Structures are given as C-alpha cells and as structure tokens.
CSV table of C-alpha atoms and ligand atoms in Angstrom, one decimal:
chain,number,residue,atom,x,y,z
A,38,UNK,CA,114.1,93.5,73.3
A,39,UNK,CA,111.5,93.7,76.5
A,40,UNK,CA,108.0,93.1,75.1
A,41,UNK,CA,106.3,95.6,77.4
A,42,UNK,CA,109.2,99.0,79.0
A,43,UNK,CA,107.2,101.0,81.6
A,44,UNK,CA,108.4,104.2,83.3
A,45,UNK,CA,107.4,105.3,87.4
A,46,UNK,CA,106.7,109.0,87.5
A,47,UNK,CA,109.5,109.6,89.7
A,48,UNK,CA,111.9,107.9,87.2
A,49,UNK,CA,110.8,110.2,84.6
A,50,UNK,CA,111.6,112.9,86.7
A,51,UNK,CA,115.6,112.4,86.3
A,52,UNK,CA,117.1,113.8,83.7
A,53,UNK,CA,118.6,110.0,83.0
A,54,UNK,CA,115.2,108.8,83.3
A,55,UNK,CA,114.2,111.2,80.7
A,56,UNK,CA,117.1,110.1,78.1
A,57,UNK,CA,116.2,106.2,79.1
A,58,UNK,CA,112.4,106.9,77.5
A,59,UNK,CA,113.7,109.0,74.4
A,60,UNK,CA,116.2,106.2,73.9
A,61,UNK,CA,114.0,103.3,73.7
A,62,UNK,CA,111.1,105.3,71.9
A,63,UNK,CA,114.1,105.8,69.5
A,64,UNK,CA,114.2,102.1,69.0
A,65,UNK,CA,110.7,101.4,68.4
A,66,UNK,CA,108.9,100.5,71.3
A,67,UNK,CA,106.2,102.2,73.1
A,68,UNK,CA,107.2,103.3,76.9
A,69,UNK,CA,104.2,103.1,78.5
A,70,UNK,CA,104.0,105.8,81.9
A,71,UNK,CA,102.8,104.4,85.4
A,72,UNK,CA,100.0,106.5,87.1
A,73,UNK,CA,102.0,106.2,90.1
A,74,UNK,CA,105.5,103.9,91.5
A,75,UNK,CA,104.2,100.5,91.7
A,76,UNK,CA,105.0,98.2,88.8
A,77,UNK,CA,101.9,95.8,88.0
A,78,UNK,CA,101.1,93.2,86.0
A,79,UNK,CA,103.8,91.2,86.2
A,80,UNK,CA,101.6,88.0,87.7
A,81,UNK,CA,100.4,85.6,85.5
A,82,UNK,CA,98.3,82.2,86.3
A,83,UNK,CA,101.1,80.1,87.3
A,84,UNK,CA,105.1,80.7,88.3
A,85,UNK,CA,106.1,79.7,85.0
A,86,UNK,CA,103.8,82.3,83.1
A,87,UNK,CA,104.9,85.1,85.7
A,88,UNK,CA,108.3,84.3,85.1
A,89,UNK,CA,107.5,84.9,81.1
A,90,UNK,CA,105.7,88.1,82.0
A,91,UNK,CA,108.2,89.7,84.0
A,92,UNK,CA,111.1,88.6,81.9
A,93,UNK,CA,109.6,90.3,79.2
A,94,UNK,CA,109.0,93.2,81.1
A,95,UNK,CA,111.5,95.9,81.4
A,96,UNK,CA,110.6,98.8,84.3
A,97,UNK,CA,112.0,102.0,84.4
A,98,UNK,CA,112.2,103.1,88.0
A,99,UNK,CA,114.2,104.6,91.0
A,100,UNK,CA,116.6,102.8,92.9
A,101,UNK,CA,115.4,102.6,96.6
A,102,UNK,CA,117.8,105.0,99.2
A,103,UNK,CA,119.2,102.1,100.3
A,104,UNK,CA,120.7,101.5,97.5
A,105,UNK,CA,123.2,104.2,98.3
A,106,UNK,CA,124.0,102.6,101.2
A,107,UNK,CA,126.7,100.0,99.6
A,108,UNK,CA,127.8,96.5,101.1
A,109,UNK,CA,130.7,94.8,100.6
A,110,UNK,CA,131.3,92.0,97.9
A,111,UNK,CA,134.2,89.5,98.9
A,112,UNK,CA,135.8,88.0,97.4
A,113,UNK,CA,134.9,90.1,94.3
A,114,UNK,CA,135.2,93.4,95.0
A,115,UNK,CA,135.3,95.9,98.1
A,116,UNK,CA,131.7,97.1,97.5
A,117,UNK,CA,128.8,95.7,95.3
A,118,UNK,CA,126.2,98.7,93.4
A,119,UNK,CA,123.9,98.3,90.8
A,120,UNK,CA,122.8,99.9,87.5
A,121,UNK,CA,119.8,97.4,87.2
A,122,UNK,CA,118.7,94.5,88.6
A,123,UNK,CA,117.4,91.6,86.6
A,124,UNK,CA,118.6,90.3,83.2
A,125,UNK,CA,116.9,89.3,80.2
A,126,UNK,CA,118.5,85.9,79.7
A,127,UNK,CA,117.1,82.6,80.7
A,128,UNK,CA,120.5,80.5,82.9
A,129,UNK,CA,119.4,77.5,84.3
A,130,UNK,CA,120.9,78.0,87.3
A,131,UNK,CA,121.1,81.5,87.6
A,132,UNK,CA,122.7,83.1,91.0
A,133,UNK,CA,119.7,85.8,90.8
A,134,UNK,CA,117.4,83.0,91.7
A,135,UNK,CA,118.7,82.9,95.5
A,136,UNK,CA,119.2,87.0,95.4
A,137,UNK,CA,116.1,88.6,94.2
A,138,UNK,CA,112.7,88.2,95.1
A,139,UNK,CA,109.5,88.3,93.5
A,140,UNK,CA,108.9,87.9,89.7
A,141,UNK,CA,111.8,88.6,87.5
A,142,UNK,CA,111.3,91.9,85.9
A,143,UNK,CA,114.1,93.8,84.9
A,144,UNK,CA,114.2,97.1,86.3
A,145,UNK,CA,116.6,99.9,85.4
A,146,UNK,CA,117.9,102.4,87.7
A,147,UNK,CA,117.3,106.1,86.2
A,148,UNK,CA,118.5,107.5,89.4
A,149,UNK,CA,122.2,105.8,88.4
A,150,UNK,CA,124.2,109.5,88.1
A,151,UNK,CA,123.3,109.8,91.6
A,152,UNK,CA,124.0,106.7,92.3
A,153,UNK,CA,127.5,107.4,90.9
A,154,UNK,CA,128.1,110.6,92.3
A,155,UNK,CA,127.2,109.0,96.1
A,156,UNK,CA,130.3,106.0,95.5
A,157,UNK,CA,132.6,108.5,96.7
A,158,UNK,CA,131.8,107.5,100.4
A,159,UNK,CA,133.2,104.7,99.5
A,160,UNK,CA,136.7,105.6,98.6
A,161,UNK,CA,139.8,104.3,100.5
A,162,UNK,CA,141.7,107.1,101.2
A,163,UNK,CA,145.0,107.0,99.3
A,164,UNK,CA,144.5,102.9,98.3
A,165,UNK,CA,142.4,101.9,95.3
A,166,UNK,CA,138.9,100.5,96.1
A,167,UNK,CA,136.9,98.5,93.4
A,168,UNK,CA,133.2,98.2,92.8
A,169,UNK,CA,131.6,95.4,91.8
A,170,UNK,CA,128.2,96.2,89.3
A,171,UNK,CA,127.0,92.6,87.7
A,172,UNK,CA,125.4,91.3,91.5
A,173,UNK,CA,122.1,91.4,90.3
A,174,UNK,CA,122.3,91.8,86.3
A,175,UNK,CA,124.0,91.2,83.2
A,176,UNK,CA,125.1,95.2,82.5
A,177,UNK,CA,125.9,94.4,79.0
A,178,UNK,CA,122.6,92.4,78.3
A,179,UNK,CA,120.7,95.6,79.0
A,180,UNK,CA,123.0,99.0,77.3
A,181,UNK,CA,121.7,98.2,73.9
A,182,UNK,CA,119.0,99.9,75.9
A,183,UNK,CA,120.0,101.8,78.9
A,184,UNK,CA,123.5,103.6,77.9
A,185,UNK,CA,124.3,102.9,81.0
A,186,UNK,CA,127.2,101.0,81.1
A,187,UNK,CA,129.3,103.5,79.0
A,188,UNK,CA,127.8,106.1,81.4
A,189,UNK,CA,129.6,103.9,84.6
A,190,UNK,CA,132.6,103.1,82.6
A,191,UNK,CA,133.3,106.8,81.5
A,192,UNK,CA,132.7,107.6,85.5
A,193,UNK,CA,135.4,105.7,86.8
A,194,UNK,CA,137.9,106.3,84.3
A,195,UNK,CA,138.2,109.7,85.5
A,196,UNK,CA,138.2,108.6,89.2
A,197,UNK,CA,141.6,108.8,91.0
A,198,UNK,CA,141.7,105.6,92.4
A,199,UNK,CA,138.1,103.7,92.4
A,200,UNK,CA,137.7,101.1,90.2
A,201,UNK,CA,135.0,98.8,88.2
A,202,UNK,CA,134.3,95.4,87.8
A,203,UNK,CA,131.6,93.4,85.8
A,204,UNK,CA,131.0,90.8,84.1
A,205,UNK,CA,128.8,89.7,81.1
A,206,UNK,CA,127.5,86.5,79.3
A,207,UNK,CA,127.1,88.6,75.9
A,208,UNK,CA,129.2,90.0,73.0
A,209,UNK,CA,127.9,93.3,71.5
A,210,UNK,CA,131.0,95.1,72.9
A,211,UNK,CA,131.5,97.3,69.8
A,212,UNK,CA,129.8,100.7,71.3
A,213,UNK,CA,132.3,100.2,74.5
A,214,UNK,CA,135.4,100.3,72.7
A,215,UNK,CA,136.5,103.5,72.4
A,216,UNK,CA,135.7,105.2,75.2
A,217,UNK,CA,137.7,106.6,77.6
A,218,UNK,CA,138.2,104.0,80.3
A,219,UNK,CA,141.8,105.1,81.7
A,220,UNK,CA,142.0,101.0,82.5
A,221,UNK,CA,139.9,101.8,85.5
A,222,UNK,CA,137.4,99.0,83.8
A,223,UNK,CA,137.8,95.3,84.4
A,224,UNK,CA,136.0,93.9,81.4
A,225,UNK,CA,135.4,90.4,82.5
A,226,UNK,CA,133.1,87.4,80.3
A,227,UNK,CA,131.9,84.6,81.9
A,228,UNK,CA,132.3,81.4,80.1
A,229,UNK,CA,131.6,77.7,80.4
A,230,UNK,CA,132.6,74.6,78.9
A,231,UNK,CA,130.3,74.1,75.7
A,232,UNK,CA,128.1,71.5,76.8
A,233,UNK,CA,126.8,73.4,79.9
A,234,UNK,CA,126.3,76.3,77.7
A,235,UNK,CA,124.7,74.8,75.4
A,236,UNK,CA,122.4,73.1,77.4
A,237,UNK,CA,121.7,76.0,80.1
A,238,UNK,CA,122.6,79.4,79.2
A,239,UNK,CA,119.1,80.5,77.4
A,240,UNK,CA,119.4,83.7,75.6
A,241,UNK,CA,122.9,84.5,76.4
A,242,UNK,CA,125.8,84.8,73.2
A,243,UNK,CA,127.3,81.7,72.3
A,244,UNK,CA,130.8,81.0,74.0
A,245,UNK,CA,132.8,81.3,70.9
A,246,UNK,CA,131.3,84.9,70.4
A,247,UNK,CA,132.3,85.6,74.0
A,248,UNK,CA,136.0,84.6,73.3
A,249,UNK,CA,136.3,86.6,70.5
A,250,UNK,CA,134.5,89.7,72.2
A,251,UNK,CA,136.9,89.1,74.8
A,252,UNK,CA,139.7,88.9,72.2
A,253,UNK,CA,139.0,92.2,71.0
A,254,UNK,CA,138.7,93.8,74.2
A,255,UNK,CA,142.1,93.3,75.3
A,256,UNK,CA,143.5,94.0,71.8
A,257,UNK,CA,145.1,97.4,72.2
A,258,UNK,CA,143.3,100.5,70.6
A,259,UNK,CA,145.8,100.9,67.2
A,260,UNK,CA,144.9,97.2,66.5
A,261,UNK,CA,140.8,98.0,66.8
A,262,UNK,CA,140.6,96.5,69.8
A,263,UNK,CA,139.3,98.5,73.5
A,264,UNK,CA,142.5,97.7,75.8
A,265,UNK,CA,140.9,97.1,79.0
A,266,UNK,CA,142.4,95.3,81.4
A,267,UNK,CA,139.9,92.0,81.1
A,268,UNK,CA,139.0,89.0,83.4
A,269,UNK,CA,137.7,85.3,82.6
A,270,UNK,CA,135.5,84.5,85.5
A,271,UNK,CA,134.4,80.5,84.9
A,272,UNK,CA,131.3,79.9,86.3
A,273,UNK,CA,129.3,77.9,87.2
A,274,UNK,CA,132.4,75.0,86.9
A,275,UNK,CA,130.5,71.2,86.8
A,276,UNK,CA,132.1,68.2,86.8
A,277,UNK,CA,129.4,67.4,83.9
A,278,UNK,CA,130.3,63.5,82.1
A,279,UNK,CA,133.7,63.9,80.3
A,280,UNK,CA,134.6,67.4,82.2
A,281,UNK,CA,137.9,67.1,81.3
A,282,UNK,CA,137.9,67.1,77.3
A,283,UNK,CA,135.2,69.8,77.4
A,284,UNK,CA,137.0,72.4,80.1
A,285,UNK,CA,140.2,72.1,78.2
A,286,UNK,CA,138.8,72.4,75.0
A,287,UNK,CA,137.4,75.3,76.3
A,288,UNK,CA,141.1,76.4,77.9
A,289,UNK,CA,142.4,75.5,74.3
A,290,UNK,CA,140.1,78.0,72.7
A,291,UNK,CA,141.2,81.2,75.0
A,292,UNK,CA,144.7,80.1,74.3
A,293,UNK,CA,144.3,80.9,70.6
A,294,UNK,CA,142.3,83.9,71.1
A,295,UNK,CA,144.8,85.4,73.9
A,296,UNK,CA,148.0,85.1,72.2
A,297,UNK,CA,149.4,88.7,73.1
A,298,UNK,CA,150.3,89.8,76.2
A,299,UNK,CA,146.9,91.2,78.2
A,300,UNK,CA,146.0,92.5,81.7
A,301,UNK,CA,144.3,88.9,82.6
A,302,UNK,CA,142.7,87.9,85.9
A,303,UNK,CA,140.5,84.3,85.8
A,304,UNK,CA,138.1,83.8,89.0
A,305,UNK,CA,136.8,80.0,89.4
A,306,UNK,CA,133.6,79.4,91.2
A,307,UNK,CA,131.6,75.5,91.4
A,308,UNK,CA,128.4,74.9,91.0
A,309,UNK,CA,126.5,75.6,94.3
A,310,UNK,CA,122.5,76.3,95.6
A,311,UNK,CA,120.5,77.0,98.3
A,312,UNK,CA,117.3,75.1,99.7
A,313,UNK,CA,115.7,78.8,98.2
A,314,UNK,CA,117.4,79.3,95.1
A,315,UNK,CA,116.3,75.5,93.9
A,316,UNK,CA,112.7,76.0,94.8
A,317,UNK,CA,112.5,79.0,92.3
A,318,UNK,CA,115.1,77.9,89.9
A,319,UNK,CA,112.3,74.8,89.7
A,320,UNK,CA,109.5,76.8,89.2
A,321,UNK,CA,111.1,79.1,86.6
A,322,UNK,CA,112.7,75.9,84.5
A,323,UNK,CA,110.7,72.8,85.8
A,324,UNK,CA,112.1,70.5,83.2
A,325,UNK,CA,116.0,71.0,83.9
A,326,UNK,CA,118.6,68.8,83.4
A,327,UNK,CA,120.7,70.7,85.7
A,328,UNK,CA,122.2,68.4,88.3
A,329,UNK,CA,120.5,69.8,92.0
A,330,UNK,CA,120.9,66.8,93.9
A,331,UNK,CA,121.3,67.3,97.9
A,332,UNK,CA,122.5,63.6,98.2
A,333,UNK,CA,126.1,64.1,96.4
A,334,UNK,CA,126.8,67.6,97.8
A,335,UNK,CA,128.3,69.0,100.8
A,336,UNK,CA,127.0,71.3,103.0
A,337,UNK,CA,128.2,74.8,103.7
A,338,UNK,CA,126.4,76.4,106.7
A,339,UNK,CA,126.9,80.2,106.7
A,340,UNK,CA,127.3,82.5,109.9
A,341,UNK,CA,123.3,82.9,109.8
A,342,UNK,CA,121.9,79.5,109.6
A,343,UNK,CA,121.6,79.5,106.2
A,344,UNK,CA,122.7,76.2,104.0
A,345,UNK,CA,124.2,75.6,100.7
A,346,UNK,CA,125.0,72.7,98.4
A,347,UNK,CA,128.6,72.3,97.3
A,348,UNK,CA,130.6,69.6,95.7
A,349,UNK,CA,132.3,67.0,98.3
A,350,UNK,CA,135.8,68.2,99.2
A,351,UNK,CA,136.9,65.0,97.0
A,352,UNK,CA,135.7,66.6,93.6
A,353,UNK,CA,136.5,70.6,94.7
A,354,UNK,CA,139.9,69.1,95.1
A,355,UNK,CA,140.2,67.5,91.7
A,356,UNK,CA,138.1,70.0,90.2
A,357,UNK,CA,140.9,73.0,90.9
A,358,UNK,CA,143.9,70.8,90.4
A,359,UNK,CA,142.8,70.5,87.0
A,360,UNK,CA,141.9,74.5,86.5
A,361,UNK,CA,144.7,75.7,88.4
A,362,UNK,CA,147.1,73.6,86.5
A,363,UNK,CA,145.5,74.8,83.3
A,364,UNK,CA,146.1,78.2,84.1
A,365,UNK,CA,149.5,78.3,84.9
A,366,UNK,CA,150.2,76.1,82.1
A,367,UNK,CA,149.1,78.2,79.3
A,368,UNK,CA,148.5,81.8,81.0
A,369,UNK,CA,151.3,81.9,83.7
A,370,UNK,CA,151.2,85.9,83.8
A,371,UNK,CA,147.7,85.6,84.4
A,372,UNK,CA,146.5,85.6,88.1
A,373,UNK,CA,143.8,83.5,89.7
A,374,UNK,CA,141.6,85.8,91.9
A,375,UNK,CA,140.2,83.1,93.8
A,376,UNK,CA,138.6,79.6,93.8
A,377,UNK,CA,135.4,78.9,95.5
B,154,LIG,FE1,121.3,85.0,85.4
B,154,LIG,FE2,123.7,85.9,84.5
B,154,LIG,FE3,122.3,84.1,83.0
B,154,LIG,FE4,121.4,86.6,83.3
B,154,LIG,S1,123.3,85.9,82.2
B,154,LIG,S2,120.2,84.8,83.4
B,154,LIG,S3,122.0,87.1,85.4
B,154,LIG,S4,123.2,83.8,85.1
C-alpha cells in the first residue's frame, strides 16, 4: 500500500482514471487531486530519502503519446507497452535502475484502454505477435490496486492472434484465475535461488509462495487452478558461493510443484549492469552486498557506445551448462527461450 496516491487532472478525466480513484478510495486511502500534471514532492534531502518518498508514492497519470508509439523487445517479445511504470518492491539490483530516470515513483497509466485499443498497429498480419508488459514494472505488484492487469489479460484473450507476456515477483494470483484468458496470457514468475532472494529481493513474495502461485496457475480450471500457459524466467542467475546446491535446490522445488503436464517456457538471464544503473542502484541501496565488481566482469559494448558488465565467457559457459542440463533433465517438454 502507497503511503501518499495522487491523481493529474487529465488522468481523472478517463473513464479508467475515474474507476482507478473510486477503487483505491474504496480501500481506504485518500487520493489526493493535482492542481495541474506535474507530480511534486517526490524529492527529499538526500537520494536515499527521495528514493523512500517516491517509492511510497503512487501517481495516477497519463501515459505520454509516445507511449503509443511501441518498440520492440528481443529477445522477449515483438513489442514492449506498459500499464505502469515503477514497482513498489525494493530488488537490489533492479533492471529499472538502468531504464527509468528520476525518483522512483510509481505511476499508473489511466489512459491504458487506449493504450490497448492503439496495439492493433502492431499486429502481424496473419502470424501471431506478442507483447511484452513487465519492462518497466511488476503488473501484479500493483492490480491489488489498478485492476489493470485483468483489464490487459481479458483484452488479449479475445484478440485473434496478439499475445501477452509478463512477469511478476509476487503471488496474490487468486483474482486472475478465472478469467477468460483464451491462453493468449503467458503467466510467467521470476525466481531465484534462495539465498539471493533472501538477501536482495526487498518487498517481493517469498520464492516458495511464487512456486506455488505458479503451481496453481498452470493447474487446469476443474482442479482450481487458472490454466495459463506459464513461464519461469530465472533472473538475475549469480554464481553466488555454493551456486550449485542452491540453483538445484531451487530446480528440485519446481519439480515437485510441476508434476503434470503444463505449457512451460524457462528464460535464463546473468547478472549484468551498466556504469549508470550501479551509480543509482548505489544510491538507492548504499550498503549492498550485491557483487558489482568491474574487475571480474566482461565487457559488452552495445551498437551505441554504451557498456555493460557481464560474467567472463569462462563462468557464462559453466553457468548454462549447469541450467541447460537441469532443464532438459527434469522438464524436457519445456522449452528454453533464450540464455543471456
Ligand atoms: Fe525491480 Fe522487479 Fe524487483 Fe520490482 S520486482 S523492484 S521491478 S526487480
């Protein structure tokens, strides 16, 4: 729960922006309306108090125009849109670090049905085209909230041949499992081994609850479960002291939970930064443990200049030996999406 939801004018203008403010009055807390667009407030004395601020700060607003103009995703998806942008739990080494700028409100999109109704443009003619929502949130952090997740979910299920992709780091799936998806909804959870979870994931549900979330998900509708087609995205893989025991402990877990047959995909991505990303990911968390060290990593130099920090070839190598081989081992119907 935000500690402070504001709403712009113009948000409360669309019908969605309307049902967001009766929503969350519903539950309690006061929506207090801007005199005009610009969020304020959200600066404290130092980073580490703006980053409380704005965390705790959830902004109802428009989605800019270009927001309608979509850009690709690879390896993810064909096209990347959002529903919101920032999320409400506290990851060490979050990816929106690198992605967003400025303090880390969240703001919700009340302008999202006409966001919907613009992915169209989109469409491949005759081939299916996917859409990837969880660039710059957590969608299922926020629908306690917003609804608008369900809203999505419902919109592609009755598309002909578009579909969704998301992913989440939390478990209150129950509201989401009976609606009418038509499988046009990759559910995906992201997961970790427990140590890294433990240690960075702030705020987020606790990997076993994310198994069985994920569990239930798959399950088909006459045994209480939401039958989406689901996805295992393990990220941020670290080769953390004694990786082995912990990431199969970890494999060992989602072997007992999966133990029917289910539409599964895994996608495997290391740990990586930028020079940016660990700048703010320092300011927002200055005493992490998490390993950022320049010296031990490779570096990846993108078709703009820009540089990031990988794992040497050596440990990528050993690194998805050991998850491929895991995969086809105890999930060989599964497919693996991609490493990177
Ligand atoms: Fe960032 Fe995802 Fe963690 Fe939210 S759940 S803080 S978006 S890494």
């Amino acid at each position: 729960m935000p500690k402070r939801v504001v709403i712009t004018p113009d948000a409360l203008k669309e019908p969605y922006g309307q049902e967001l403010y009766e929503r969350i009055t519903n539950q309690g807390l006061a929506v207090e309306i801007l005199k005009n667009n610009r969020i304020t407030g959200l600066r404290g004395t130092t980073e580490r108090e703006t980053y409380k601020i704005a965390k705790n700060t959830l902004a109802i607003v428009n989605a800019p125009p270009s927001s309608f103009n979509l850009r690709p995703i690879p390896p993810s998806a064909d096209w990347q849109f959002h529903l919101a942008e920032g999320c409400p739990a506290h990851c060490q080494y979050c990816y929106l670090a690198g992605s967003l700028s400025g303090p880390p409100a969240i703001r919700v999109f009340a302008n999202l049905p006409a966001i919907l109704d613009s992915l169209y443009r989109f469409e491949r003619l005759n081939q299916p085209t996917t859409f990837e929502a969880s660039c710059y949130t957590d969608p299922l952090s926020l629908e306690h909230l917003t609804g608008g997740l369900e809203k999505t979910i419902k919109f592609f299920g009755e598309r002909e041949n578009s579909y969704l992709r998301f992913v989440t780091k939390f478990d209150a799936i129950q509201p989401l499992l009976n609606i009418p998806h038509n499988g046009h909804s990759r559910f995906r959870i992201s997961l970790n081994a427990e140590p890294v979870a433990r240690r960075l994931e702030g705020g987020t549900a606790s990997v076993s609850a994310r198994i069985k979330a994920l569990r239930k998900l798959a399950l088909p509708r006459e045994q209480g479960g939401g039958n989406y087609p689901i996805g295992i995205v393990l990220a941020p893989i670290m080769p953390i002291p004694n990786w082995e025991e912990h990431y199969n402990a970890l494999f060992e877990q989602l072997e007992q939970h999966l133990d029917f047959p289910c539409d599964l995909t895994f996608e495997l991505i290391s740990h990586r930064f930028t020079p940016g990303s660990k700048d703010v990911l320092l300011e927002w968390y200055p005493n992490t443990s998490l390993e950022m060290d320049e010296a031990t990593r490779s570096t990846k130099t993108n078709k703009f200049g820009g540089r990031k920090f990988v794992y040497t070839k050596e440990v990528m190598k050993q690194l998805k030996t050991f998850f491929e081989q895991q995969i086809v081992r105890r999930f060989p119907k599964a497919s693996i999406l991609y490493w990177t």
